[in-house]
Coordinates of C-alpha atoms in Angstrom, one line a residue:
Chain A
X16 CA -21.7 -25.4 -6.4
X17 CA -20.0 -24.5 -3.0
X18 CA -20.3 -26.8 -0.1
X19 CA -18.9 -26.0 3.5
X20 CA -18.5 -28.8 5.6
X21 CA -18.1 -29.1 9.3
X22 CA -15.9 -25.4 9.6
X23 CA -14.8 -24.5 12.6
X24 CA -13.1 -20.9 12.7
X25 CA -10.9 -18.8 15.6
X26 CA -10.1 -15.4 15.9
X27 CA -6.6 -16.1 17.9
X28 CA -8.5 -18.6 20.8
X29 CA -12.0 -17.7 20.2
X30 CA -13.7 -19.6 18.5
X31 CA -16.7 -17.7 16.7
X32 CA -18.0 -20.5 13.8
X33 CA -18.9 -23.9 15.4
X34 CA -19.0 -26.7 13.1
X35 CA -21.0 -24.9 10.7
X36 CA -22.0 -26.7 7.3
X37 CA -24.2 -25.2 4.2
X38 CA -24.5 -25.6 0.5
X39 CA -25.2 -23.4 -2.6
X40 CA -26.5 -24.5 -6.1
X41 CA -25.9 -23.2 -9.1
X42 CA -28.2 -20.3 -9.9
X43 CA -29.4 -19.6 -6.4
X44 CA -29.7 -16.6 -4.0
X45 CA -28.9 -18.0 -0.7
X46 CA -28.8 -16.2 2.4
X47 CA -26.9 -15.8 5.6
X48 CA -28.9 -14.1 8.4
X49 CA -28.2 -13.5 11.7
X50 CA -27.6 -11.1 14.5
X51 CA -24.6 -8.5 15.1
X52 CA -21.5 -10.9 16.2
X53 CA -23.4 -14.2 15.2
X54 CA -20.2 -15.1 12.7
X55 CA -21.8 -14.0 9.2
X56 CA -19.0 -12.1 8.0
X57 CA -16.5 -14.5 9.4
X58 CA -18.5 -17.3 6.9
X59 CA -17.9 -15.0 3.9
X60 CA -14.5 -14.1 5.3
X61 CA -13.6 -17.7 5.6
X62 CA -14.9 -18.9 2.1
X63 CA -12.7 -15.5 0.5
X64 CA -9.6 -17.4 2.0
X65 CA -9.1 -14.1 4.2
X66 CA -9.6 -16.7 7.4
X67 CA -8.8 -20.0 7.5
X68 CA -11.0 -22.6 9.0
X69 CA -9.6 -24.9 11.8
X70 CA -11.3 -27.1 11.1
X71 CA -13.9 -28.6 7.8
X72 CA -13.8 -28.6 4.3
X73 CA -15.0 -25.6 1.7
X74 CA -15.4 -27.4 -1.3
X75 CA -16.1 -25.4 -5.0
X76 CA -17.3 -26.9 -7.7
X77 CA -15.8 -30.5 -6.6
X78 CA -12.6 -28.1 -5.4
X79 CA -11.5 -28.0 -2.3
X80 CA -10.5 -24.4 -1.5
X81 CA -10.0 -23.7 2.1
X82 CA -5.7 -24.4 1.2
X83 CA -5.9 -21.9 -2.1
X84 CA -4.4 -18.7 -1.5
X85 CA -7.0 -15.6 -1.5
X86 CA -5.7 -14.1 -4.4
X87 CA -6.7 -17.2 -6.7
X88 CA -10.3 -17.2 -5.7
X89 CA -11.0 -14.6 -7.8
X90 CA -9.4 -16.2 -11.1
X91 CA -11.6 -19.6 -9.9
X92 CA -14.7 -17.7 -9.9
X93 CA -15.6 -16.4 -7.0
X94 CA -16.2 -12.4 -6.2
X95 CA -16.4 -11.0 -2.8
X96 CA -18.4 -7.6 -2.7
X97 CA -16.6 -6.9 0.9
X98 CA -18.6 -5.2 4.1
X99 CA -18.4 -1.4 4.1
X100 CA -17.3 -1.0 0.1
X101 CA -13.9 -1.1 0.9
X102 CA -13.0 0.3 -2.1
X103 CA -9.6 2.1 -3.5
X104 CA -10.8 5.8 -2.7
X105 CA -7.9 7.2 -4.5
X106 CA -8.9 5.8 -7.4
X107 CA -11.4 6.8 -10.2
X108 CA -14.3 4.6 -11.0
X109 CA -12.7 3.3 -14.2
X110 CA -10.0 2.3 -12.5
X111 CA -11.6 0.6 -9.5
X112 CA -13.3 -1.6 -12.3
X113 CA -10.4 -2.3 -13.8
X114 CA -8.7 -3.4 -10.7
X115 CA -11.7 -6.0 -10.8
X116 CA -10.6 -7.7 -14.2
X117 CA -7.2 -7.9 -13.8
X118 CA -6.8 -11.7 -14.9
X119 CA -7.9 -14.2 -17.4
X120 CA -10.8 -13.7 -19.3
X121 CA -12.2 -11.0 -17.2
X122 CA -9.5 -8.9 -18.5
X123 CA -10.0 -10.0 -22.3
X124 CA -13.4 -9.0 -21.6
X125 CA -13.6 -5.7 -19.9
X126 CA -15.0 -3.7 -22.4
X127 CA -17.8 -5.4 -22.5
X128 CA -18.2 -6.0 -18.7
X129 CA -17.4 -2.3 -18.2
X130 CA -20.6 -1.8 -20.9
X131 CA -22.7 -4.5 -18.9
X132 CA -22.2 -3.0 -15.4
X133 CA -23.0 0.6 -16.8
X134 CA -26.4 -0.6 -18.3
X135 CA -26.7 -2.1 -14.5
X136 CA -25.8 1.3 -12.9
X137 CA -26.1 4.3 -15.5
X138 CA -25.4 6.7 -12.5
X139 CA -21.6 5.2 -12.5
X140 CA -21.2 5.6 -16.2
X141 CA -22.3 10.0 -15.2
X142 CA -19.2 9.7 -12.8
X143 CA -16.8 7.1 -14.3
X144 CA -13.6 9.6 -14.4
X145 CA -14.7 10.5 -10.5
X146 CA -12.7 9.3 -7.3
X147 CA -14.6 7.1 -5.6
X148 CA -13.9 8.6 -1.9
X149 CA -15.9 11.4 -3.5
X150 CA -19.0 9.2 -4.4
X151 CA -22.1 9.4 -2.2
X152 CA -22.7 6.0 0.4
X153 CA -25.2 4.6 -2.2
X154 CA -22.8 4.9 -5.2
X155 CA -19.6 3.9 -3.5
X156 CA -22.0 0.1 -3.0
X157 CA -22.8 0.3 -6.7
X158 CA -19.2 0.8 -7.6
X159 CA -18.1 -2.3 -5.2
X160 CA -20.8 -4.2 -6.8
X161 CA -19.7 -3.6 -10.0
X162 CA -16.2 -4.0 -9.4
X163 CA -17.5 -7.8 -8.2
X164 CA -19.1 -8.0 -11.1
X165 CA -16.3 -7.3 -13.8
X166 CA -14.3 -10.2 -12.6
X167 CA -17.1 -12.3 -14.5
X168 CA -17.4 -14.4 -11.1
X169 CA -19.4 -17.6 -11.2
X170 CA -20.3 -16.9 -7.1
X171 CA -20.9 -13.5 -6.2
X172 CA -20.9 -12.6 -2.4
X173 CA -22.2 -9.9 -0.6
X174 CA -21.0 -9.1 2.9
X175 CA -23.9 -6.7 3.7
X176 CA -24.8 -4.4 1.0
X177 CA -27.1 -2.4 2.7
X178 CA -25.0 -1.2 5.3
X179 CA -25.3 2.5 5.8
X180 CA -27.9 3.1 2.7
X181 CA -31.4 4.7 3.2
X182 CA -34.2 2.5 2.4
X183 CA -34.8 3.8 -1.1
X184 CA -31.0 2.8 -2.5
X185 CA -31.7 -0.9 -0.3
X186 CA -34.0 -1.5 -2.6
X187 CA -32.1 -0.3 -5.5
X188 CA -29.2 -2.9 -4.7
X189 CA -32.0 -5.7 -3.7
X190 CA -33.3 -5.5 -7.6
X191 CA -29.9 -5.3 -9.1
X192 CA -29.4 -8.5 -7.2
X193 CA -32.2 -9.9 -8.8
X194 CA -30.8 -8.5 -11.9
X195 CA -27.6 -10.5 -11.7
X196 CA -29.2 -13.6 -10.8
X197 CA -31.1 -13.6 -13.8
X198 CA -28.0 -13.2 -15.6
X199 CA -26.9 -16.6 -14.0
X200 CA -24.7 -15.6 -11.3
X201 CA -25.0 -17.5 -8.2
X202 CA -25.6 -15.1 -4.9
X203 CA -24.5 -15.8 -1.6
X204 CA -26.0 -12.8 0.5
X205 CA -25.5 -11.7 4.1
X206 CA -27.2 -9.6 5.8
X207 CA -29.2 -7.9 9.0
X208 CA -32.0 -6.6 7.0
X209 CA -33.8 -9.6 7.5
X210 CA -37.3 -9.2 5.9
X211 CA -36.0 -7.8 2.2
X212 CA -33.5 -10.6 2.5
X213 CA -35.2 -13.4 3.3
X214 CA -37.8 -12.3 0.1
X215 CA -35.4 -12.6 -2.1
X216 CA -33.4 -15.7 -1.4
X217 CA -34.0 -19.2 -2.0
X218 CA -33.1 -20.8 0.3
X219 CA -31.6 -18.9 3.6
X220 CA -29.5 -20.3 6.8
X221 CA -30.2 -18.4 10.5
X222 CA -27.2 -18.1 12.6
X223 CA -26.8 -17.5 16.1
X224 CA -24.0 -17.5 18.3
X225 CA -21.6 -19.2 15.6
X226 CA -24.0 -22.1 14.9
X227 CA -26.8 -22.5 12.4
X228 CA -30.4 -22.6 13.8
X229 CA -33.0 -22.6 11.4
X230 CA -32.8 -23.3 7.8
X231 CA -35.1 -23.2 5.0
X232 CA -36.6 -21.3 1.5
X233 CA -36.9 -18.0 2.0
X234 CA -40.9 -18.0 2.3
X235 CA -41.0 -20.6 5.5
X236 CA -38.1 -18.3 7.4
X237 CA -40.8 -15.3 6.7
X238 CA -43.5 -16.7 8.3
X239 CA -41.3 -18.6 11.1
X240 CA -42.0 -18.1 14.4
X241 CA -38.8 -17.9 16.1
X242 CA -37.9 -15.7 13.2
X243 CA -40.9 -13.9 13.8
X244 CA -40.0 -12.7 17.0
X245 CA -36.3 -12.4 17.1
X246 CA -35.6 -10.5 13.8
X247 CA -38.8 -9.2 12.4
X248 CA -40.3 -8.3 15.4
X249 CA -43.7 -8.8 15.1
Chain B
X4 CA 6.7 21.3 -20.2
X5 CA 5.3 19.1 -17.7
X6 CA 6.8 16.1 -19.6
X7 CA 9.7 17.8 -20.1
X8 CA 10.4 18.5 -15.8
X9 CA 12.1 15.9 -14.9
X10 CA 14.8 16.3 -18.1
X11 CA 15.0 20.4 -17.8
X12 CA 15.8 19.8 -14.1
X13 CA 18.4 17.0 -14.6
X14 CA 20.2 19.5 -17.3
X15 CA 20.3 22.3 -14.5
X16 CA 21.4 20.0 -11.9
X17 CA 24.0 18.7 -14.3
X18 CA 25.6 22.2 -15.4
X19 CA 25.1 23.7 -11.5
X20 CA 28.7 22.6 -11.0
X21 CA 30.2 24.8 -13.9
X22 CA 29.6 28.0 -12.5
X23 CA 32.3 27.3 -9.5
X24 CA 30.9 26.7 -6.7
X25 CA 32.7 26.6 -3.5
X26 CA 34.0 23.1 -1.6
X27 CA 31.4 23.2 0.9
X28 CA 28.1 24.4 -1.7
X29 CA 28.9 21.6 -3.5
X30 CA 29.1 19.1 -0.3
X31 CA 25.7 20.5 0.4
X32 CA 24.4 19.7 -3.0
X33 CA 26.1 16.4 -2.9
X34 CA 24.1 15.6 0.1
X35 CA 20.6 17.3 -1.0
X36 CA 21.0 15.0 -4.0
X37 CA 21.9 11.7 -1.4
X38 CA 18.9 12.1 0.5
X39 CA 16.0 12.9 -2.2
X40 CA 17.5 9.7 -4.0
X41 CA 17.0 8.0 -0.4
X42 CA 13.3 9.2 0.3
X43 CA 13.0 8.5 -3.2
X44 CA 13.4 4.7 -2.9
X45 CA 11.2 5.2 0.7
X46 CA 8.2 7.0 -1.6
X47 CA 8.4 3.5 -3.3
X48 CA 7.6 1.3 -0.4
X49 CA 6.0 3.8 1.8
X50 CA 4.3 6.4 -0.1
X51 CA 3.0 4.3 -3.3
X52 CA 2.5 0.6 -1.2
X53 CA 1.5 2.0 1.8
X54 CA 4.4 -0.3 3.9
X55 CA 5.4 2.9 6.3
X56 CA 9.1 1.6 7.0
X57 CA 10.7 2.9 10.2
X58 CA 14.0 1.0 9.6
X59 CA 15.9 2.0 6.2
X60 CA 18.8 3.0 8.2
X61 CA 19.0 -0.8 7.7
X62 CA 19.6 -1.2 4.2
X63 CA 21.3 2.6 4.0
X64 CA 23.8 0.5 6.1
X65 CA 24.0 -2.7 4.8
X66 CA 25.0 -0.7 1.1
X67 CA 27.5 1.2 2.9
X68 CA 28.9 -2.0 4.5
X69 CA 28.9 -4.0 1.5
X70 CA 31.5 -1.1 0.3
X71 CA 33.4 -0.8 3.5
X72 CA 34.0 -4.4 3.7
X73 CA 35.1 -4.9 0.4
X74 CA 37.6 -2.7 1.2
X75 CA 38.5 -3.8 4.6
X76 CA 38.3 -7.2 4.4
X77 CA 39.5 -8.0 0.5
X78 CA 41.4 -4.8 0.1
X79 CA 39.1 -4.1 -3.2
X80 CA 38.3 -0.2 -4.9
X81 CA 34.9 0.6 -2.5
X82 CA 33.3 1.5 -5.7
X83 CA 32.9 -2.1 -6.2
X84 CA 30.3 -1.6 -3.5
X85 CA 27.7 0.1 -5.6
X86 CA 27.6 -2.6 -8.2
X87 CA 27.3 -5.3 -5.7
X88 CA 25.2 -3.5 -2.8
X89 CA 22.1 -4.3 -5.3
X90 CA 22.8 -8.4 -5.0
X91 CA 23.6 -7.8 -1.1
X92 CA 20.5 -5.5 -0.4
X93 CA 18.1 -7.1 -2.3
X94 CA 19.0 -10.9 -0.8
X95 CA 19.0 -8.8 2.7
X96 CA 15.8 -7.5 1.9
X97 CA 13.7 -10.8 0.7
X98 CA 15.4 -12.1 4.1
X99 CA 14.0 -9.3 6.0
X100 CA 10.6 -9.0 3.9
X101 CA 10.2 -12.3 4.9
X102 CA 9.7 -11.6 8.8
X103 CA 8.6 -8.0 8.7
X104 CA 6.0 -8.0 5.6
X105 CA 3.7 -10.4 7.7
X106 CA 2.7 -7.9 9.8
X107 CA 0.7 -4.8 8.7
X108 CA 0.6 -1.0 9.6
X109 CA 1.7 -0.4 13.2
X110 CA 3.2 -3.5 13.7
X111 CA 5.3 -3.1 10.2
X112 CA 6.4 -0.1 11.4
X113 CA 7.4 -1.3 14.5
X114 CA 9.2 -4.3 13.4
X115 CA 11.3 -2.0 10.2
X116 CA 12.4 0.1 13.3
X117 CA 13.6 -3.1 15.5
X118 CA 15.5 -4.7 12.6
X119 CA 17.2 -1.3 12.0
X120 CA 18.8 -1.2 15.6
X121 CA 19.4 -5.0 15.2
X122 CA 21.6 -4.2 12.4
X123 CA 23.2 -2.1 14.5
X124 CA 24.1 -3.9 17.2
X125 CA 25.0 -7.3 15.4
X126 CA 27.3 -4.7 13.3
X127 CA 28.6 -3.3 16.7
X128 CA 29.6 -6.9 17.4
X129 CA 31.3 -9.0 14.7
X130 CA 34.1 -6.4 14.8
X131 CA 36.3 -9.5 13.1
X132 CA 34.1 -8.7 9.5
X133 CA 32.7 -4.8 10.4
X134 CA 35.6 -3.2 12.6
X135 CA 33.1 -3.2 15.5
X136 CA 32.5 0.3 16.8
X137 CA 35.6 1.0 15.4
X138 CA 34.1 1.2 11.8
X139 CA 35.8 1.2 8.9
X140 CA 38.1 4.1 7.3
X141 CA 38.5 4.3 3.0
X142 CA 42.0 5.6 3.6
X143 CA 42.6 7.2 0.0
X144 CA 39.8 9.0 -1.1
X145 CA 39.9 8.7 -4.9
X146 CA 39.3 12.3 -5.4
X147 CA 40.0 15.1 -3.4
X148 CA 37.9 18.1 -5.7
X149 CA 33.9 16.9 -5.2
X150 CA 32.6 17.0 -9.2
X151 CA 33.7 13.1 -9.6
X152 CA 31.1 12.6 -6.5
X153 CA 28.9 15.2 -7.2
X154 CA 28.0 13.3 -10.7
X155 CA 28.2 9.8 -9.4
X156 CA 25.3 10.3 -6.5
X157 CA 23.6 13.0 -9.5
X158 CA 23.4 9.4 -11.8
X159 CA 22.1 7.1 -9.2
X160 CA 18.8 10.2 -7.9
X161 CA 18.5 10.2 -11.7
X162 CA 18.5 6.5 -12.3
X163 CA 16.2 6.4 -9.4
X164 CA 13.9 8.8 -10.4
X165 CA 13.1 7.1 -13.7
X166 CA 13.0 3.9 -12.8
X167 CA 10.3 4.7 -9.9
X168 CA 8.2 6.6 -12.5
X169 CA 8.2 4.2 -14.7
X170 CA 7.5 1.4 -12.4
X171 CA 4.8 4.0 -10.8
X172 CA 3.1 4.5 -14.4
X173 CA 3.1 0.8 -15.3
X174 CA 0.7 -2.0 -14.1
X175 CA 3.0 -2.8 -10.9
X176 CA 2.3 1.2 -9.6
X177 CA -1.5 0.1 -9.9
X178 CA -0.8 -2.9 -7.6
X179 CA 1.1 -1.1 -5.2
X180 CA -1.6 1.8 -4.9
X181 CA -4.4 -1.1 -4.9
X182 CA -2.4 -2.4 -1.6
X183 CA -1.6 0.7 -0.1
X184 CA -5.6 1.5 0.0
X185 CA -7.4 -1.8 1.6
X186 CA -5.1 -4.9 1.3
X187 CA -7.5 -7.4 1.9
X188 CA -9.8 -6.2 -0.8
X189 CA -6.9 -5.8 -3.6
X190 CA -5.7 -9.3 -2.4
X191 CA -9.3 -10.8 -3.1
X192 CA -9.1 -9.3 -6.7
X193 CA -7.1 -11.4 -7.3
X194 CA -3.1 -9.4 -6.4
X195 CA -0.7 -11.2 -5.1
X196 CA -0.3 -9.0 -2.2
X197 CA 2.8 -10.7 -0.5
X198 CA 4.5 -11.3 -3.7
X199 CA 3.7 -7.2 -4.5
X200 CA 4.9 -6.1 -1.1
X201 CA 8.2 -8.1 -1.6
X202 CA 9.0 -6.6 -4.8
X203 CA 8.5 -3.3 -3.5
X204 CA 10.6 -3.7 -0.6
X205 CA 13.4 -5.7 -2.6
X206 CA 13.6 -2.3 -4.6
X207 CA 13.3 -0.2 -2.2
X208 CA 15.7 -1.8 -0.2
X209 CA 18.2 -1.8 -2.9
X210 CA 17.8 1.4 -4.2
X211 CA 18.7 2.8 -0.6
X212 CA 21.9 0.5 -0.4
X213 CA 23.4 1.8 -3.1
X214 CA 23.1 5.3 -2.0
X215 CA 24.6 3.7 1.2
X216 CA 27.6 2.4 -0.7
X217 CA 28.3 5.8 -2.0
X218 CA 28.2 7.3 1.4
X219 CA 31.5 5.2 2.3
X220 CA 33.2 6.7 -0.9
X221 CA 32.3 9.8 -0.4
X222 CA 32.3 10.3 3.5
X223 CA 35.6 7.5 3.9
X224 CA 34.2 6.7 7.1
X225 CA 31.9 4.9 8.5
X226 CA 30.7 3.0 11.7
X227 CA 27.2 1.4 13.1
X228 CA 26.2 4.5 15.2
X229 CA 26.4 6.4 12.2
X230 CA 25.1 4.6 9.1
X231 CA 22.1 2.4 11.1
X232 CA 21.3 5.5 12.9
X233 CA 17.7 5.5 13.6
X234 CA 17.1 9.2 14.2
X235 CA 19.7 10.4 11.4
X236 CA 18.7 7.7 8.9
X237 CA 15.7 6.3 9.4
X238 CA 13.5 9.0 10.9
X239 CA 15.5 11.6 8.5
X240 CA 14.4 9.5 5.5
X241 CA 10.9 9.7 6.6
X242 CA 10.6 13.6 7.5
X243 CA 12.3 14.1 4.0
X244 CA 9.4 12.7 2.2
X245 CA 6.5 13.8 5.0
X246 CA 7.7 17.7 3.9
X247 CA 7.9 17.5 0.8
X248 CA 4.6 14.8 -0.5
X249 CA 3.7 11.4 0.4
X250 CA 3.4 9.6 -3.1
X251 CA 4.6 12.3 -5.2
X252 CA 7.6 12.4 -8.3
X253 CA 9.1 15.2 -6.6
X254 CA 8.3 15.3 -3.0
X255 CA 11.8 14.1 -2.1
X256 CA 13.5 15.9 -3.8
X257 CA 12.0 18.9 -2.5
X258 CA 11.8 17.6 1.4
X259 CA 15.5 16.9 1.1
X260 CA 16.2 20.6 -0.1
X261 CA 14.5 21.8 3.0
X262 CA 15.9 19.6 5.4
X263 CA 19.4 19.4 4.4
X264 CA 19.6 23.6 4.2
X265 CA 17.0 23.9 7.5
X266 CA 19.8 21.2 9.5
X267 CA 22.6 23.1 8.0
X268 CA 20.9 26.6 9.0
X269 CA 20.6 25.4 12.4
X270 CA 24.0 24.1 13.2
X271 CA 25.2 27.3 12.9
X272 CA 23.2 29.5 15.1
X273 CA 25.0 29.0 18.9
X274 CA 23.2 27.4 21.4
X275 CA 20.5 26.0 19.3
X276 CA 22.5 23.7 17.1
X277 CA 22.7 20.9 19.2
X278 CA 18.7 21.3 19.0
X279 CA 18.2 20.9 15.7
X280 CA 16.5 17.4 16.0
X281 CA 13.7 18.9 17.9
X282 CA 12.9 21.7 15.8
X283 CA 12.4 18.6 13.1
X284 CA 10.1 17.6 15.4
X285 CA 8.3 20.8 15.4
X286 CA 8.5 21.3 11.4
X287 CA 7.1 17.5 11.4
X288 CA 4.0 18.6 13.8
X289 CA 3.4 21.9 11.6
X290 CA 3.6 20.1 8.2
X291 CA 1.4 17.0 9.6
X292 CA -1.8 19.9 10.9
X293 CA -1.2 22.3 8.1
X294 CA 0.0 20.5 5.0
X295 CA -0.6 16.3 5.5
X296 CA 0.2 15.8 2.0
X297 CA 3.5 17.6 2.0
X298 CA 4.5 20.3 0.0
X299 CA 4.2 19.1 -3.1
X300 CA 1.2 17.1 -2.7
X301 CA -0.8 20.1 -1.2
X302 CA 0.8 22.9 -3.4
X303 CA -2.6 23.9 -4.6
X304 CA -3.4 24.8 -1.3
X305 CA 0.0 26.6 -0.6
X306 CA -0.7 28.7 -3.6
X307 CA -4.2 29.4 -2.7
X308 CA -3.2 31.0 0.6
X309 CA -1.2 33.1 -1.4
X310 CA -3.5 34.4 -3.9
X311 CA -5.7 35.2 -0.9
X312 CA -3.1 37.2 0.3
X313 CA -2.3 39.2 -2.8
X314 CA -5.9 41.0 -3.1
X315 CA -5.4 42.5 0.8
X316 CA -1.8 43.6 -0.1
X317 CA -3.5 46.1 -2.5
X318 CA -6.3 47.2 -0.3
X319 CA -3.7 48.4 2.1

């Protein structure tokens, strides 16, 4: 379904993605893991079309879109649930979801989405008519979660979701992740919390340094050594 | 009665003239009514998409130009100028947008307030088309009483007003807001965020020029020191909407009441008039601690502090 080939990508002269390459399938949960500064969220970044690769082909679905302006992704089918929420605080729930169907189909549709993200997260549906720079940490995710979802994306992506939540709400986000899968969205996850990720993904990719190490199903990361010992720490 | 605002205070605006007021109330008035229609088309770009401009003098001037060379040059009525500012303006402004809406929040800032003083100069220098520092002189004003002017500026804050509210209320306002608050996140929704930001700045732009062209009518003079002036354009326009609300209907129109009567009130006290810039300052620094959303935008708290107050008044 996606396919990155070869990307190299700068900030100014640095160079912070070597010659990285990785595939997702339809239907999977595949994860990036890594360290702090390992170029994670540059990936993601680079695949949203908010950085552009120097180098190497991003290929979706048989499209190459590393030359499509950002703002298209999202009609295409790709959703980008972005690092820290970054959602429109001045805005009320409702209307952060509806900034997430604005085109296409997703906008025929969203009354129904609007119902389907609700059943997801009843605690939104309580505070729908709220701002969400009022919401708590763990609700402010679940709103940028949903707004992903009303898009109807074919890829979903998560730029660390559970940044700043206590361990309860992790797991919260974790099984509404499993949740969408089963839905038939495809999942491309990021993340530090190594162990809970690498559980639930399929397949996962370890990067260090800007280059991919280790690669593998989820299961033979958890009981890799080198994994082992650098992120699990056991 | 809330629906009703905008019309009740367009009516009382409309008959304030009637009751005879003197030459220089009404030049006040006519000025109040300038500058709210100026922070006005600011709110648009800066307050609703979040584009903080440091450089309107530039299209204030570029309006008032378009006027003053119609009249200098081709020997046309200056009115013309008000028409036609909106072509000139708006071209200016996608030219402009072009170099300055690439860069974001400091550096947008930074670059509006460059292009300003470039105006400025280049006017200062093709004296052949602008009358170089010279400037240009309307040398029949077409009235001498004030009402003619008075209603002309009153239709363009009105026409303003509207427009920006209705724009504000539609899908576009969404956009703009959706920018303002994380740009890269509205843009991977799927906004056009550079298309957005140019339209925004286009009327923005515009909307300023043509209170520019009416400044050459009404004033009959102008040159570059005066009409791209960065402190009594530019950072004018932007106090006007800090006091009275970032982002609101009516915060221009009530940070231009202040400031026009607080600059007036200070002129005349001896010694301190040719001060009155710093005491903006000062006024800019109190409103930014006490009231960052202006006076319009925080009026719940302003009324607060006075229903506090009213319960000790009795006590005592």
């Amino acid at each position: 379904m996606l396919e990155i080939k070869n990307i190299d990508v700068c900030y100014g002269d640095v160079q912070v993605v070597w010659d990285v390459s990785f595939d997702v399938k339809k239907g999977e949960v595949v994860a990036l893991v890594g360290a702090n500064g390992a170029g994670k969220s540059t990936n993601l970044k680079t695949i949203s079309g908010i950085l552009r690769p120097k180098k190497g082909h991003i290929v979706f679905e048989g499209n190459p879109i590393h030359t499509v302006e950002p703002f298209r992704l999202n009609e295409i089918g790709i959703a980008h649930v972005p690092e820290a929420r970054r959602l429109f605080v001045e805005m009320t729930v409702d209307e952060n979801l509806d900034m997430g169907s604005l085109k296409g189909a997703a906008k025929k549709e969203r009354e129904k989405s609007r119902e389907m993200v609700f059943d997801l997260f009843p605690r939104l549906k309580e505070r729908r008519k709220q701002l969400t720079g009022t919401l708590s940490g763990g609700e402010q995710q679940m709103a940028a979660v949903a707004r992903g979802l009303m898009s109807k994306p074919r890829l979903l992506m998560f730029d660390e979701p559970s940044l700043g939540l206590s361990p309860i709400l992790v797991r919260e986000i974790f099984n509404v992740i499993k949740k969408i899968r089963k839905e038939g969205v495809t999942v491309l996850i990021v993340e530090q919390n190594v162990q809970q990720t690498l559980s639930l993904a399929d397949r996962a990719y370890v990067l260090e340094n800007g280059r991919i190490t280790l690669s593998g199903t989820g299961r033979e990361l958890l009981v890799n050594d080198h994994v082992k010992t650098a992120y699990l720490g056991v | 009665m809330k629906k009703y605002l905008p019309l009740i205070i367009l009516a009382i605006l409309s008959i304030l003239p009637l009751i005879g007021l003197s030459s220089y109330a009404m030049h006040i008035l006519i000025l109040v009514i300038m500058w709210a229609a100026i922070g006005m088309a600011w709110n648009l770009l800066g307050g609703y998409c979040g584009q903080v401009s440091f450089g309107h003098a530039a299209y204030f001037g570029v309006g008032a130009y378009t006027s003053g060379i119609l009249y200098y040059k081709l020997g046309i009525s200056p009115w013309w100028g008000m028409p036609l500012s909106i072509v000139v303006v708006s071209l200016f402004s996608l030219v402009l947008g072009f170099i300055v809406l690439r860069l974001r929040g400091p550096f947008f800032a930074l670059a509006t307030l460059a292009m300003g003083e470039v105006m400025r100069v280049t006017t200062e220098n093709i004296g052949w088309l602008t009358g170089g520092t010279l400037g240009i002189l309307i040398q029949k004003r077409t009235w001498v009483s004030k009402f003619g002017y008075y209603y002309i500026i009153l239709l363009v804050a009105a026409g303003t007003f509207f427009l920006i509210k209705k724009l504000i209320e539609s899908k576009l306002g969404y956009y703009f807001v959706a920018i303002r608050e994380d740009q890269d996140a509205a843009e991977s929704l799927g906004i056009n965020t550079t298309l957005y930001k140019t339209i925004a700045l286009c009327l923005s732009g515009a909307l300023t020029g043509i209170a520019g062209a009416f400044y050459t009518n009404y004033m009959g003079y102008i040159d570059p020191h005066v009409v791209f002036a960065l402190h009594d354009i530019s950072i004018v326009t932007i106090m006007i909407v800090m006091v009275g609300g970032v982002a609101t209907y009516w915060g221009p129109l009530v940070g231009a009441i202040i400031m026009v009567f607080l600059a007036e009130l200070i002129r005349t006290i001896p010694g301190l008039g040719a001060a009155h810039q710093t005491l903006f300052g000062i006024l800019l620094i109190v409103i930014i601690i006490f009231l960052p959303n202006g006076i319009v935008g925080d009026f719940a708290k302003i009324k607060k502090i006075f229903k506090q107050e009213a319960p000790r008044n009795e006590l005592n």
